[in-house]
CSV table of C-alpha atoms and ligand atoms in Angstrom, one decimal:
chain,number,residue,atom,x,y,z
A,1,UNK,CA,127.3,123.7,129.1
A,2,UNK,CA,130.9,123.8,130.3
A,3,UNK,CA,131.5,122.3,133.7
A,4,UNK,CA,133.9,124.3,135.8
A,5,UNK,CA,136.2,121.2,135.1
A,6,UNK,CA,136.5,121.0,132.4
A,7,UNK,CA,137.2,125.7,132.5
A,8,UNK,CA,140.0,124.7,134.3
A,9,UNK,CA,141.5,122.2,131.7
A,10,UNK,CA,141.3,124.9,128.6
A,11,UNK,CA,144.0,127.3,130.1
A,12,UNK,CA,146.8,127.3,127.8
A,13,UNK,CA,150.1,129.3,128.1
A,14,UNK,CA,150.5,132.4,125.9
A,15,UNK,CA,154.4,131.3,124.3
A,16,UNK,CA,154.4,127.2,122.6
A,17,UNK,CA,157.9,127.0,124.2
A,18,UNK,CA,155.5,127.4,127.6
A,19,UNK,CA,153.3,124.3,126.7
A,20,UNK,CA,154.0,120.9,126.2
A,21,UNK,CA,152.8,120.2,121.7
A,22,UNK,CA,152.4,116.4,121.6
A,23,UNK,CA,152.8,115.2,117.8
A,24,UNK,CA,149.0,114.3,117.7
A,25,UNK,CA,146.1,116.3,119.3
A,26,UNK,CA,142.6,115.8,119.4
A,27,UNK,CA,141.1,118.7,117.4
A,28,UNK,CA,142.9,117.3,113.8
A,29,UNK,CA,140.0,118.8,111.8
A,30,UNK,CA,140.2,122.3,113.2
A,31,UNK,CA,144.1,122.8,113.4
A,32,UNK,CA,144.5,121.8,109.5
A,33,UNK,CA,141.8,124.2,108.6
A,34,UNK,CA,143.7,126.8,110.6
A,35,UNK,CA,147.5,125.7,108.8
A,36,UNK,CA,145.3,125.7,105.4
A,37,UNK,CA,144.4,129.6,105.8
A,38,UNK,CA,147.9,129.7,107.6
A,39,UNK,CA,149.3,129.4,104.5
A,40,UNK,CA,146.8,130.6,102.2
A,41,UNK,CA,147.7,133.8,103.9
A,42,UNK,CA,151.7,133.4,103.8
A,43,UNK,CA,151.5,132.8,99.9
A,44,UNK,CA,149.4,135.5,99.8
A,45,UNK,CA,152.4,137.5,101.3
A,46,UNK,CA,150.1,139.0,104.9
A,47,UNK,CA,153.5,137.4,107.4
A,48,UNK,CA,150.3,138.3,110.5
A,49,UNK,CA,148.4,137.0,109.6
A,50,UNK,CA,150.1,134.1,108.7
A,51,UNK,CA,150.6,133.8,112.2
A,52,UNK,CA,148.0,135.1,114.0
A,53,UNK,CA,145.8,131.6,112.1
A,54,UNK,CA,149.3,129.6,113.1
A,55,UNK,CA,149.6,131.2,116.1
A,56,UNK,CA,145.9,129.7,116.4
A,57,UNK,CA,146.5,125.7,115.5
A,58,UNK,CA,149.3,125.8,118.3
A,59,UNK,CA,146.8,127.1,121.1
A,60,UNK,CA,145.1,124.4,119.6
A,61,UNK,CA,147.7,121.1,119.2
A,62,UNK,CA,148.4,121.2,122.9
A,63,UNK,CA,144.8,120.9,124.1
A,64,UNK,CA,144.5,117.9,125.8
A,65,UNK,CA,140.4,117.6,124.8
A,66,UNK,CA,138.8,118.0,121.9
A,67,UNK,CA,136.4,120.7,122.0
A,68,UNK,CA,132.4,121.1,121.8
A,69,UNK,CA,131.9,125.0,121.3
A,70,UNK,CA,133.1,127.4,119.7
A,71,UNK,CA,132.7,129.7,122.6
A,72,UNK,CA,134.4,127.0,125.5
A,73,UNK,CA,138.5,128.2,123.3
A,74,UNK,CA,137.2,131.7,123.5
A,75,UNK,CA,139.5,133.2,126.3
A,76,UNK,CA,142.3,131.1,124.8
A,77,UNK,CA,145.2,132.8,123.6
A,78,UNK,CA,144.9,133.5,119.8
A,79,UNK,CA,141.6,132.2,119.9
A,80,UNK,CA,139.7,134.6,119.1
A,81,UNK,CA,138.1,136.8,116.6
A,82,UNK,CA,138.5,134.8,113.3
A,83,UNK,CA,139.4,131.7,114.8
A,84,UNK,CA,136.0,131.7,116.2
A,85,UNK,CA,134.3,131.4,112.8
A,86,UNK,CA,136.4,129.2,111.9
A,87,UNK,CA,135.8,127.0,114.8
A,88,UNK,CA,132.4,127.3,115.1
A,89,UNK,CA,131.8,125.8,111.4
A,90,UNK,CA,133.8,122.9,111.3
A,91,UNK,CA,132.1,121.9,114.4
A,92,UNK,CA,128.8,121.9,113.2
A,93,UNK,CA,128.5,121.8,109.2
A,94,UNK,CA,132.4,119.4,109.8
A,95,UNK,CA,133.6,121.7,107.4
A,96,UNK,CA,134.8,125.9,106.7
A,97,UNK,CA,133.6,127.7,103.7
A,98,UNK,CA,136.7,129.4,103.9
A,99,UNK,CA,139.1,126.6,103.4
A,100,UNK,CA,136.6,125.0,100.9
A,101,UNK,CA,136.8,128.0,98.7
A,102,UNK,CA,140.5,127.2,98.8
A,103,UNK,CA,140.1,124.3,96.4
A,104,UNK,CA,138.8,126.0,93.5
A,105,UNK,CA,140.8,129.2,94.1
A,106,UNK,CA,143.2,128.8,90.7
A,107,UNK,CA,145.9,131.5,92.9
A,108,UNK,CA,146.2,129.1,95.7
A,109,UNK,CA,146.4,126.1,94.2
A,110,UNK,CA,149.3,127.1,91.6
A,111,UNK,CA,151.3,129.2,94.4
A,112,UNK,CA,150.7,125.8,96.5
A,113,UNK,CA,152.5,123.5,93.7
A,114,UNK,CA,155.4,126.0,93.4
A,115,UNK,CA,156.7,126.9,96.5
A,116,UNK,CA,156.3,123.2,96.9
A,117,UNK,CA,159.4,123.2,94.6
A,118,UNK,CA,162.8,122.8,96.4
A,119,UNK,CA,164.6,126.5,96.4
A,120,UNK,CA,161.6,128.0,95.6
A,121,UNK,CA,160.1,130.6,97.7
A,122,UNK,CA,157.1,133.1,97.7
A,123,UNK,CA,158.0,135.7,96.3
A,124,UNK,CA,159.5,134.5,93.3
A,125,UNK,CA,156.2,131.9,93.3
A,126,UNK,CA,154.6,135.1,93.0
A,127,UNK,CA,156.6,136.0,89.8
A,128,UNK,CA,156.0,133.2,88.0
A,129,UNK,CA,153.1,133.4,88.8
A,130,UNK,CA,152.2,136.6,87.5
A,131,UNK,CA,154.5,135.5,84.3
A,132,UNK,CA,151.6,132.9,83.4
A,133,UNK,CA,153.3,129.9,84.8
A,134,UNK,CA,150.4,127.3,86.5
A,135,UNK,CA,152.0,124.3,85.7
A,136,UNK,CA,155.8,122.2,86.8
A,137,UNK,CA,156.3,121.4,82.1
A,138,UNK,CA,155.6,125.3,82.0
A,139,UNK,CA,158.6,126.7,84.0
A,140,UNK,CA,160.8,124.5,80.7
A,141,UNK,CA,159.8,128.2,79.3
A,142,UNK,CA,163.9,129.3,78.5
A,143,UNK,CA,162.8,132.8,79.6
A,144,UNK,CA,162.2,131.5,82.8
A,145,UNK,CA,165.5,131.1,84.6
A,146,UNK,CA,165.7,128.7,87.4
A,147,UNK,CA,169.1,128.7,90.3
A,148,UNK,CA,170.8,125.5,90.1
A,149,UNK,CA,168.5,124.6,93.9
A,150,UNK,CA,165.1,124.9,92.1
A,151,UNK,CA,166.7,123.3,88.3
A,152,UNK,CA,167.5,120.4,90.3
A,153,UNK,CA,164.1,120.8,92.0
A,154,UNK,CA,161.9,120.3,89.0
A,155,UNK,CA,163.9,117.4,88.2
A,156,UNK,CA,163.6,115.2,91.2
A,157,UNK,CA,159.9,117.1,92.5
A,158,UNK,CA,157.9,113.4,92.3
A,159,UNK,CA,160.7,111.8,94.1
A,160,UNK,CA,160.7,114.9,96.6
A,161,UNK,CA,156.6,115.4,96.6
A,162,UNK,CA,156.6,112.0,99.0
A,163,UNK,CA,157.6,111.5,102.3
A,164,UNK,CA,160.4,110.3,103.9
A,165,UNK,CA,159.7,107.3,106.5
A,166,UNK,CA,161.6,106.7,108.9
A,167,UNK,CA,163.2,102.6,108.1
A,168,UNK,CA,164.5,105.7,105.1
A,169,UNK,CA,165.9,108.3,107.3
A,170,UNK,CA,167.0,105.6,109.3
A,171,UNK,CA,169.1,104.1,105.6
A,172,UNK,CA,169.9,108.0,105.6
A,173,UNK,CA,171.2,108.2,108.1
A,174,UNK,CA,173.5,105.2,107.5
A,175,UNK,CA,174.7,106.6,104.2
A,176,UNK,CA,175.5,109.6,105.9
A,177,UNK,CA,178.0,108.4,109.3
A,178,UNK,CA,179.5,106.1,107.2
A,179,UNK,CA,181.0,109.2,104.9
A,180,UNK,CA,181.3,111.3,107.9
A,181,UNK,CA,183.3,108.4,109.2
A,182,UNK,CA,185.4,107.9,107.2
A,183,UNK,CA,187.2,111.1,107.7
A,184,UNK,CA,186.6,111.4,111.5
A,185,UNK,CA,185.7,108.1,112.7
A,186,UNK,CA,184.3,109.6,116.5
A,187,UNK,CA,183.0,112.5,114.9
A,188,UNK,CA,178.8,113.3,116.2
A,189,UNK,CA,176.4,112.8,113.8
A,190,UNK,CA,172.8,113.7,115.6
A,191,UNK,CA,169.6,112.8,113.7
A,192,UNK,CA,167.5,116.7,114.0
A,193,UNK,CA,164.4,117.8,112.4
A,194,UNK,CA,160.8,116.3,112.6
A,195,UNK,CA,162.5,112.6,113.0
A,196,UNK,CA,164.3,113.9,117.0
A,197,UNK,CA,160.3,115.0,117.5
A,198,UNK,CA,159.2,111.8,116.4
A,199,UNK,CA,157.4,112.5,113.3
A,200,UNK,CA,157.2,109.1,111.5
A,201,UNK,CA,157.6,110.2,108.4
A,202,UNK,CA,159.5,114.3,107.4
A,203,UNK,CA,159.8,116.4,104.4
A,204,UNK,CA,163.7,116.0,104.2
A,205,UNK,CA,166.0,114.5,107.1
A,206,UNK,CA,168.6,116.6,109.2
A,207,UNK,CA,171.7,116.2,110.6
A,208,UNK,CA,173.9,117.9,112.7
A,209,UNK,CA,178.2,117.1,112.4
A,210,UNK,CA,180.4,118.4,115.7
A,211,UNK,CA,183.5,117.3,117.4
A,212,UNK,CA,185.2,118.4,120.3
A,213,UNK,CA,188.3,119.1,118.3
A,214,UNK,CA,187.5,122.2,116.0
A,215,UNK,CA,190.3,121.2,113.5
A,216,UNK,CA,188.2,117.7,113.3
A,217,UNK,CA,185.4,119.8,111.5
A,218,UNK,CA,187.7,121.9,109.7
A,219,UNK,CA,187.0,121.0,105.6
A,220,UNK,CA,185.4,118.0,106.8
A,221,UNK,CA,182.2,118.9,105.0
A,222,UNK,CA,183.5,119.5,101.3
A,223,UNK,CA,185.4,116.0,101.6
A,224,UNK,CA,182.5,114.2,102.7
A,225,UNK,CA,179.9,115.8,100.3
A,226,UNK,CA,182.6,115.1,97.3
A,227,UNK,CA,183.3,111.3,98.2
A,228,UNK,CA,179.6,111.4,98.4
A,229,UNK,CA,179.7,112.2,94.9
A,230,UNK,CA,182.0,110.2,93.9
A,231,UNK,CA,179.7,107.3,94.9
A,232,UNK,CA,177.0,108.2,92.9
A,233,UNK,CA,175.2,108.8,96.2
A,234,UNK,CA,174.2,112.3,95.4
A,235,UNK,CA,171.5,113.6,92.7
A,236,UNK,CA,172.6,117.5,94.0
A,237,UNK,CA,174.3,119.3,97.3
A,238,UNK,CA,175.0,123.1,97.7
A,239,UNK,CA,176.7,124.4,100.8
A,240,UNK,CA,177.1,127.4,102.1
A,241,UNK,CA,180.4,127.7,103.9
A,242,UNK,CA,179.9,129.6,107.3
A,243,UNK,CA,179.7,133.2,108.2
A,244,UNK,CA,180.3,135.0,111.3
A,245,UNK,CA,177.1,136.8,110.5
A,246,UNK,CA,175.9,139.7,113.2
A,247,UNK,CA,174.8,136.6,115.2
A,248,UNK,CA,172.8,138.1,118.0
A,249,UNK,CA,170.9,140.3,115.4
A,250,UNK,CA,167.0,140.1,116.8
A,251,UNK,CA,164.1,139.2,114.0
A,252,UNK,CA,167.3,136.7,112.9
A,253,UNK,CA,166.2,132.9,112.3
A,254,UNK,CA,168.3,132.5,109.4
A,255,UNK,CA,171.6,131.6,111.5
A,256,UNK,CA,175.6,131.0,109.8
A,257,UNK,CA,176.6,127.5,110.5
A,258,UNK,CA,178.5,125.7,107.3
A,259,UNK,CA,175.4,124.2,105.9
A,260,UNK,CA,175.3,121.6,103.2
A,261,UNK,CA,171.2,121.2,101.4
A,262,UNK,CA,171.4,118.3,99.1
A,263,UNK,CA,169.5,115.7,97.5
A,264,UNK,CA,170.6,112.2,98.4
A,265,UNK,CA,169.8,108.6,95.8
A,266,UNK,CA,169.1,106.3,98.6
A,267,UNK,CA,169.5,102.7,97.4
A,268,UNK,CA,166.1,100.7,96.8
A,269,UNK,CA,165.6,98.4,99.1
A,270,UNK,CA,165.0,95.1,96.5
A,271,UNK,CA,162.2,93.8,97.9
A,272,UNK,CA,160.8,91.8,95.1
A,273,UNK,CA,162.8,89.1,95.6
A,274,UNK,CA,162.8,86.6,99.1
A,275,UNK,CA,166.7,87.3,100.7
A,276,UNK,CA,168.2,89.4,98.1
A,277,UNK,CA,169.7,92.3,100.7
A,278,UNK,CA,170.9,95.8,100.0
A,279,UNK,CA,173.0,97.1,96.8
A,280,UNK,CA,171.4,94.0,94.5
A,281,UNK,CA,170.6,96.3,92.1
A,282,UNK,CA,167.7,96.7,89.6
A,283,UNK,CA,165.1,93.9,89.1
A,284,UNK,CA,163.8,94.5,85.9
A,285,UNK,CA,164.4,97.2,83.0
A,286,UNK,CA,163.5,100.5,83.2
A,287,UNK,CA,163.6,100.6,87.3
A,288,UNK,CA,165.1,103.0,89.0
A,289,UNK,CA,167.5,101.6,92.7
A,290,UNK,CA,167.2,105.3,94.0
A,291,UNK,CA,164.8,107.3,95.6
A,292,UNK,CA,165.8,111.0,95.5
A,293,UNK,CA,166.0,111.9,99.3
A,294,UNK,CA,166.1,115.6,101.2
A,295,UNK,CA,168.9,116.1,103.4
A,296,UNK,CA,169.9,119.1,105.2
A,297,UNK,CA,174.0,118.1,106.8
A,298,UNK,CA,174.8,121.4,109.4
A,299,UNK,CA,178.6,121.6,111.0
A,300,UNK,CA,178.5,123.5,114.5
A,301,UNK,CA,181.1,124.3,116.4
A,302,UNK,CA,180.9,122.1,119.3
A,303,UNK,CA,180.3,125.0,121.5
A,304,UNK,CA,177.3,126.1,120.3
A,305,UNK,CA,176.2,122.6,119.9
A,306,UNK,CA,173.6,123.0,122.7
A,307,UNK,CA,171.7,126.0,120.4
A,308,UNK,CA,172.4,124.4,117.1
A,309,UNK,CA,170.8,121.4,118.5
A,310,UNK,CA,168.1,123.1,120.2
A,311,UNK,CA,167.1,124.9,116.7
A,312,UNK,CA,167.6,123.0,114.3
A,313,UNK,CA,165.2,121.3,116.4
A,314,UNK,CA,162.3,122.7,115.4
A,315,UNK,CA,160.0,122.3,115.4
A,316,UNK,CA,159.9,125.6,113.3
A,317,UNK,CA,156.6,127.3,115.1
A,318,UNK,CA,158.1,125.9,118.7
A,319,UNK,CA,161.9,128.1,117.5
A,320,UNK,CA,159.8,131.1,116.5
A,321,UNK,CA,157.9,131.0,120.0
A,322,UNK,CA,160.9,130.1,121.8
A,323,UNK,CA,162.9,133.2,120.4
A,324,UNK,CA,159.9,135.9,121.2
A,325,UNK,CA,159.9,134.2,124.3
A,326,UNK,CA,163.7,134.7,125.4
A,327,UNK,CA,163.5,138.7,123.7
A,328,UNK,CA,160.1,139.4,125.6
A,329,UNK,CA,159.9,137.9,128.6
A,330,UNK,CA,164.3,138.2,129.2
A,331,UNK,CA,165.7,140.5,127.1
A,332,UNK,CA,168.2,137.5,126.1
A,333,UNK,CA,168.6,137.1,122.5
A,334,UNK,CA,168.2,133.5,121.1
A,335,UNK,CA,169.6,131.8,117.9
A,336,UNK,CA,171.1,128.5,117.1
A,337,UNK,CA,174.4,129.8,117.7
A,338,UNK,CA,174.0,130.9,121.4
A,339,UNK,CA,172.0,133.1,123.9
A,340,UNK,CA,173.3,136.9,123.9
A,341,UNK,CA,172.1,139.3,127.1
A,342,UNK,CA,172.3,142.6,124.6
A,343,UNK,CA,171.6,144.7,128.0
A,344,UNK,CA,175.5,143.2,129.6
A,345,UNK,CA,176.6,142.5,126.2
A,346,UNK,CA,177.0,139.2,127.0
A,347,UNK,CA,177.1,135.1,125.6
A,348,UNK,CA,175.8,132.8,127.9
A,349,UNK,CA,177.5,129.1,127.5
A,350,UNK,CA,175.8,126.4,127.7
A,351,UNK,CA,176.3,123.0,126.7
A,352,UNK,CA,172.4,121.7,127.1
A,353,UNK,CA,169.1,122.1,126.0
A,354,UNK,CA,168.3,121.6,129.6
A,355,UNK,CA,170.3,124.2,130.5
A,356,UNK,CA,169.6,126.7,128.2
A,357,UNK,CA,165.3,126.4,129.3
A,358,UNK,CA,166.7,126.6,132.5
A,359,UNK,CA,168.8,129.6,131.6
A,360,UNK,CA,165.5,131.0,130.4
A,361,UNK,CA,163.6,130.2,133.3
A,362,UNK,CA,161.7,127.7,131.0
A,363,UNK,CA,160.8,124.2,132.7
A,364,UNK,CA,162.1,122.1,130.1
A,365,UNK,CA,160.4,120.2,126.8
A,366,UNK,CA,161.5,117.5,125.3
A,367,UNK,CA,161.8,116.9,122.1
A,368,UNK,CA,158.8,114.8,121.5
A,369,UNK,CA,156.6,118.0,122.9
A,370,UNK,CA,157.8,120.6,120.5
A,371,UNK,CA,155.3,119.5,118.3
A,372,UNK,CA,153.7,123.8,117.9
B,401,GTP,P1,159.9,118.6,108.0
B,401,GTP,O1,161.2,118.4,107.7
B,401,GTP,O2,158.5,119.1,106.8
B,401,GTP,O3,159.1,117.0,108.8
B,401,GTP,O4,159.9,118.7,109.2
B,401,GTP,P2,160.8,119.7,110.0
B,401,GTP,O5,160.8,120.1,111.4
B,401,GTP,O6,162.1,118.6,110.4
B,401,GTP,O7,161.1,121.3,108.9
B,401,GTP,P3,162.8,121.0,108.9
B,401,GTP,O8,163.8,120.6,107.7
B,401,GTP,O9,162.4,122.2,108.1
B,401,GTP,O10,163.6,122.6,109.4
B,401,GTP,C1,163.9,121.7,110.5
B,401,GTP,C2,164.4,123.2,112.0
B,401,GTP,O11,165.3,123.8,111.3
B,401,GTP,C3,162.8,123.7,112.4
B,401,GTP,O12,163.4,124.1,113.7
B,401,GTP,C4,163.7,125.4,111.3
B,401,GTP,O13,163.4,126.2,112.1
B,401,GTP,C5,165.0,124.7,111.3
B,401,GTP,N1,165.7,125.4,110.4
B,401,GTP,C6,165.4,125.0,108.9
B,401,GTP,N2,166.7,126.0,108.6
B,401,GTP,C7,167.7,126.0,108.8
B,401,GTP,C8,168.3,127.3,109.0
B,401,GTP,O14,168.6,128.1,108.1
B,401,GTP,N3,168.6,128.0,109.8
B,401,GTP,C9,168.6,127.6,111.2
B,401,GTP,N4,169.1,128.4,111.9
B,401,GTP,N5,167.7,126.3,111.4
B,401,GTP,C10,166.2,126.4,110.5
B,402,MN,MN1,163.0,118.0,108.0
B,403,MN,MN1,166.1,120.3,107.0
């Protein structure tokens, strides 16, 4: 029996940007199951079904209590229908049969493996699967053409699968700042992505780079990347130049900032000898002195900085919800470049994340509560 108090607790705002979503939550087993089903749907190409599961999982992430029954969740946004079955099964049996079935689903397992390679999306993975690719070594077939991203992704697969710890992210930050500050000493470099949201590990390390003087940013990324390359610090890099996109078309999450997708060779700390510091290299024959880490570097003009910071802090679902809220509730188009009123045909400037939330009529959500 659910008390009136619990009923009151179990109301959740419909948009993820209207609520606080901490990093850890009360219903992990259910959330994991819903997220797996969402991923499976995405890998089958069903974006709508995938989004439905993602939304349900996200709602439960912001619940302050542990669910006792599926019924308790039935009036929460996106938690009816199929989601009810998942919650009920997990609560009653500890497992969800649909999720269990994925473990033995060859296509799912293979699609998951292939899409976990840097540079490989669902469409590529699907094509490869149809061509008979089942494991990484199948990609050695000369008939299969890999892009440069994908080639690097396969080469460094094992390293890139290992989560990047906070400690490693901090060392990457040191390395990146050192390279950038050689060229512009007072450059602003901010770690964004999951680490800014308080995550203790991630799949990559994201940085946002800006300076009040636009001239200081011109050509900077190329110079810094070339320097890192010359020092043997880069295993791979691919820079996308800035394009003045039709930034305010709806449903265009991709932006046009100058971005470098890199794989850094992070020097190992030598822990095998007491007192040994960074730079004391290989300790026994065959040991590698570095580890591959994926890094994203994004350069933004100063007047777009607040929007870029908000856009690159995530989570992906939080960002998607912010844009959906802006468009449907405020008739404004938001992306990593700015906020645009289609009605008045003008940009609305902002210099901080707080200001952007205020412009949208939203209560400010700090980064550590954007883990939607
Ligand atoms: P992990 O890296 O897995 O720990 O999580 P993360 O949240 O840091 O994910 P990721 O590095 O993939 O992305 C960080 C944020 O950048 C997310 O909010 C994404 O939506 C955003 N992002 C990623 N790629 C792009 C892009 O091309 N354009 C824009 N505007 N945002 C992007
Ligand atoms: Mn990241
Ligand atoms: Mn990233």
